Amino acid sequence: MMALPPSSPSSSPSLQRLSTFKNPPPSGPPQPPPSSTSSPLDSFANDPILAPFLSPSFSSSSFSSAALASGSPASTAERLHQAIRLLDSQLRNDVVSRHPELLSQLSSLSHAEISLSSLRSSVSSLQSSIRRIRSDLSEPVRSIRSKSVQLSNLHSATELLSHSVRTLRLSKKLRDLTADGSDPEKIDLTKAAQLHFEILTMCKEYDLFGIDVIDEEIKFVNEIGERLRSEAMRVLERGMEGLNQAEVGTGLQVFYNLGELKATVDQLVNKYKGIAVKSVGVAMDMKAISSGSGGGFGPGGIRSSGAPHIGGGGKVREALWQRMASCMDQLYSLVFAVWHLQRVLSKKRDPFTHVLLLDEVIKEGDSMLTDRVWDALVKAFTSQMKSAFTASSFVKEIFTMGYPKLVSMLENLLERISRDTDVKGVLPAINSERKEQMVSCIAIFQTAFLSLCFGRLSDLVNSIFPMSSRGSLPSKEQISQVLSHIQDEIEAVHPDGRLTLLVLREIGKALSNLAQRAECQISTGPETRQITGSATSTQIRNFTLCQHLQGIHTHISSMVADLPSIAADLLSPHLGAIYAAACEPVTPLFKAMRDQLESCILQIHDQNFGVDDAALDNNTSPYMEELQKSILHFRREFLSRLLPSAASANTAGTESICTRLARQMASRVLIFYIRHASLVRPLSEWGKLRMARDMAELELAVGQNLFPVEQLGAPYRALRAFRPLIFLETSEMGSSPLVQDLPPSIVLHHLYTRGPDELESPIQKNRLSPKQYSLWLDNQKEDQIWKGIKVTLDDYAVKIKSRGDKEFSPVYPLMLQIGSSLTEANL
């Protein structure tokens, strides 16, 4: 196998370079075309052996490996030699064909070489000139640089001497100002502080430290600074304790001049915060209370658990309350002092810069001084209260049972702080949100107190109305005990409006519970509604229960009357539950009595009021006689037990439940009678006299046995108006003032009595019984009743017109007039 020639790997670049001769650059002059029509490289591209040499990624090692692996390396080598010869031939032809162009390029290179030679000489001359100039300028530059350094040093030394002299002068002024050190009151602290600050600032700014004379003065200045801080703090604290704005302002100005205002105020506020927190802790230190109230662990002392020994609870309780009172006074003083400091800061400005001192102390995002103290105080108070509630059962009991006193102390503190720091132009020490934070600290005892209050009331309610024994009623003494306890609960918290409302809410829950248990004791059934015989034991028991509940309602309502309206609104639903429970035992009885009286009145339609029989004038109407007997029976057996006496009614000042029901029943009887008296048809002159006598007897029976008729208002006026109305002539009724006291439906129904038979009333037209029509009237308003009457009037008019008559009954236009006025009134 024939080896490849060593030059073969380099043949590829040669071939690539030769490929550029295929397309000469367009910038050259046009050349004659080659003799052959195609380039050898075109044939190389189609030759599988030579084509790899045209590839940019040709690899000689890969080609050699492929040639050896083909099995005919000799033929491949021969083919390569032929290609080389062909390329050499092609190269000679190209050189010959491009000979003029090559000569032109050679001439251009010659000219470029001549130009470069001239440029070299010019550059050499320029460099020589620069070296000569540098040599000439170097000495003046060195001299100028040296002189500049000397001038700078002279200037620095001058400034240093100037500042040193000024510092020494300021130090001398400070010495002169503080020469009388034995009497600090004669020293102008603010001016001395200003000089102190200027001296130290100048030394730091101009780096005067290290100068012997300055260092000696700095020692003196530092000593004076300590004296100034001490004296200024003494003046500041004295001003805060004595609430002297001038002294506080002086102290603050000194620290401002010293440049230490913010740090000093922060330090002072932190000091007051620590005192406040410590004060709260000391007030509730049970070990200290024990040792101070009678002897450690002996009789009257406190064990480690916080529980007193037998006989010592009273002393410890009193000691705890005294400490709490002292703590509140101390907290007031601390908060007010900090607020006083804050007030001076918010008013005082530096006399030279006019900077507000408060702006120097409190930056954007910082809290006010009083808020910092208050937040620490609330946190400490909350922690101590929680610890007392969980760790000491004795303190828990004291603060739970005495919560009104505890909250009173706290609210007095808040009220004093709010009142005394409410100054125009200055923020108050605390706002409503801060007050709520402090009150919430003892919320745990408030919850326990309210639970205790509700528990006491519930125990009383459960004792007088036990669920286990249905049928037993409490005594008057037990009811009085409940009312007395409720009054005690209200009086215990009465000065505090907020706590009063909370206690009233618990009282309301107890009243609702009482109402529910009382309802379980109410007897029901037909026996409780019987009215024909004497009052049964079951009815009497219901009467007693009603009176007990009525007494509770009246007594508590009178208590609440002296409280704000919001208290009455809070108890209103619960008092309503008591009132409803009190009504329930007697309401069915009153309904039965009312139904009986209405039944007696309905018998008026069984009487004949249309005859003229003077012989019967002195006889009492049977229905009225029965009505009177029923009223007398009700009074004797029931109402005498239910209605209060005149003396007790006047004393109470409020209408009782049974009185209200009796008044409603009396009003109903009068209105019911007038209604059905107006429906009586026909009505003769004798019938009118008889009806008038019945009305007089009714007025007398109702007034003496049910309710004073003069106090009934509209029903009584209607009865008194209807009696003379029935004797008026029809022509006089339209202008009579009596009509104003009567419902329009009563007058319209009565006018049917005066009309002809052809004018049918609604009861006749609809074929209703008096009871049915009366029930319908109970559910209708006057305008609806008029619509029913208007239908009968229209029917009457149709009958008259169909008959050819032109005149109507005198009642017809009068009824239309009354009805039209009713319609206009509704519009």
Short mmCIF file of N, CA and C in Angstrom, two decimals, residues 9 12-13 16 51-63:
data_model
loop_
_atom_site.label_atom_id
_atom_site.label_comp_id
_atom_site.label_asym_id
_atom_site.label_seq_id
_atom_site.Cartn_x
_atom_site.Cartn_y
_atom_site.Cartn_z
N PRO A 9 -1.86 16.84 3.53
CA PRO A 9 -2.78 17.54 4.45
C PRO A 9 -2.87 19.00 4.17
N SER A 12 -5.36 20.91 1.15
CA SER A 12 -6.74 21.41 1.24
C SER A 12 -6.79 22.91 1.30
N PRO A 13 -5.99 23.57 2.17
CA PRO A 13 -5.98 25.04 2.13
C PRO A 13 -5.59 25.57 0.78
N GLN A 16 -8.54 25.44 -1.34
CA GLN A 16 -9.53 26.46 -0.96
C GLN A 16 -9.12 27.83 -1.46
N ALA A 51 -13.90 15.68 -3.69
CA ALA A 51 -14.94 16.57 -3.13
C ALA A 51 -14.72 16.89 -1.66
N PRO A 52 -14.23 15.96 -0.82
CA PRO A 52 -14.00 16.31 0.60
C PRO A 52 -13.02 17.44 0.80
N PHE A 53 -12.06 17.64 -0.19
CA PHE A 53 -11.08 18.71 -0.02
C PHE A 53 -11.71 20.10 -0.11
N LEU A 54 -12.90 20.19 -0.70
CA LEU A 54 -13.58 21.48 -0.81
C LEU A 54 -14.43 21.82 0.42
N SER A 55 -14.58 20.85 1.31
CA SER A 55 -15.43 21.06 2.50
C SER A 55 -14.67 21.88 3.55
N PRO A 56 -15.30 22.87 4.20
CA PRO A 56 -14.62 23.66 5.26
C PRO A 56 -14.22 22.80 6.45
N SER A 57 -14.90 21.66 6.62
CA SER A 57 -14.59 20.81 7.77
C SER A 57 -13.72 19.61 7.39
N PHE A 58 -12.85 19.81 6.35
CA PHE A 58 -12.01 18.71 5.89
C PHE A 58 -11.01 18.31 6.97
N SER A 59 -10.84 16.97 7.12
CA SER A 59 -9.89 16.42 8.08
C SER A 59 -8.99 15.44 7.34
N SER A 60 -7.67 15.72 7.41
CA SER A 60 -6.71 14.86 6.70
C SER A 60 -6.68 13.46 7.30
N SER A 61 -6.81 13.38 8.61
CA SER A 61 -6.76 12.06 9.25
C SER A 61 -7.97 11.22 8.85
N SER A 62 -9.12 11.87 8.77
CA SER A 62 -10.33 11.13 8.36
C SER A 62 -10.22 10.67 6.93
N PHE A 63 -9.65 11.57 6.08
CA PHE A 63 -9.50 11.19 4.66
C PHE A 63 -8.55 10.03 4.50
#
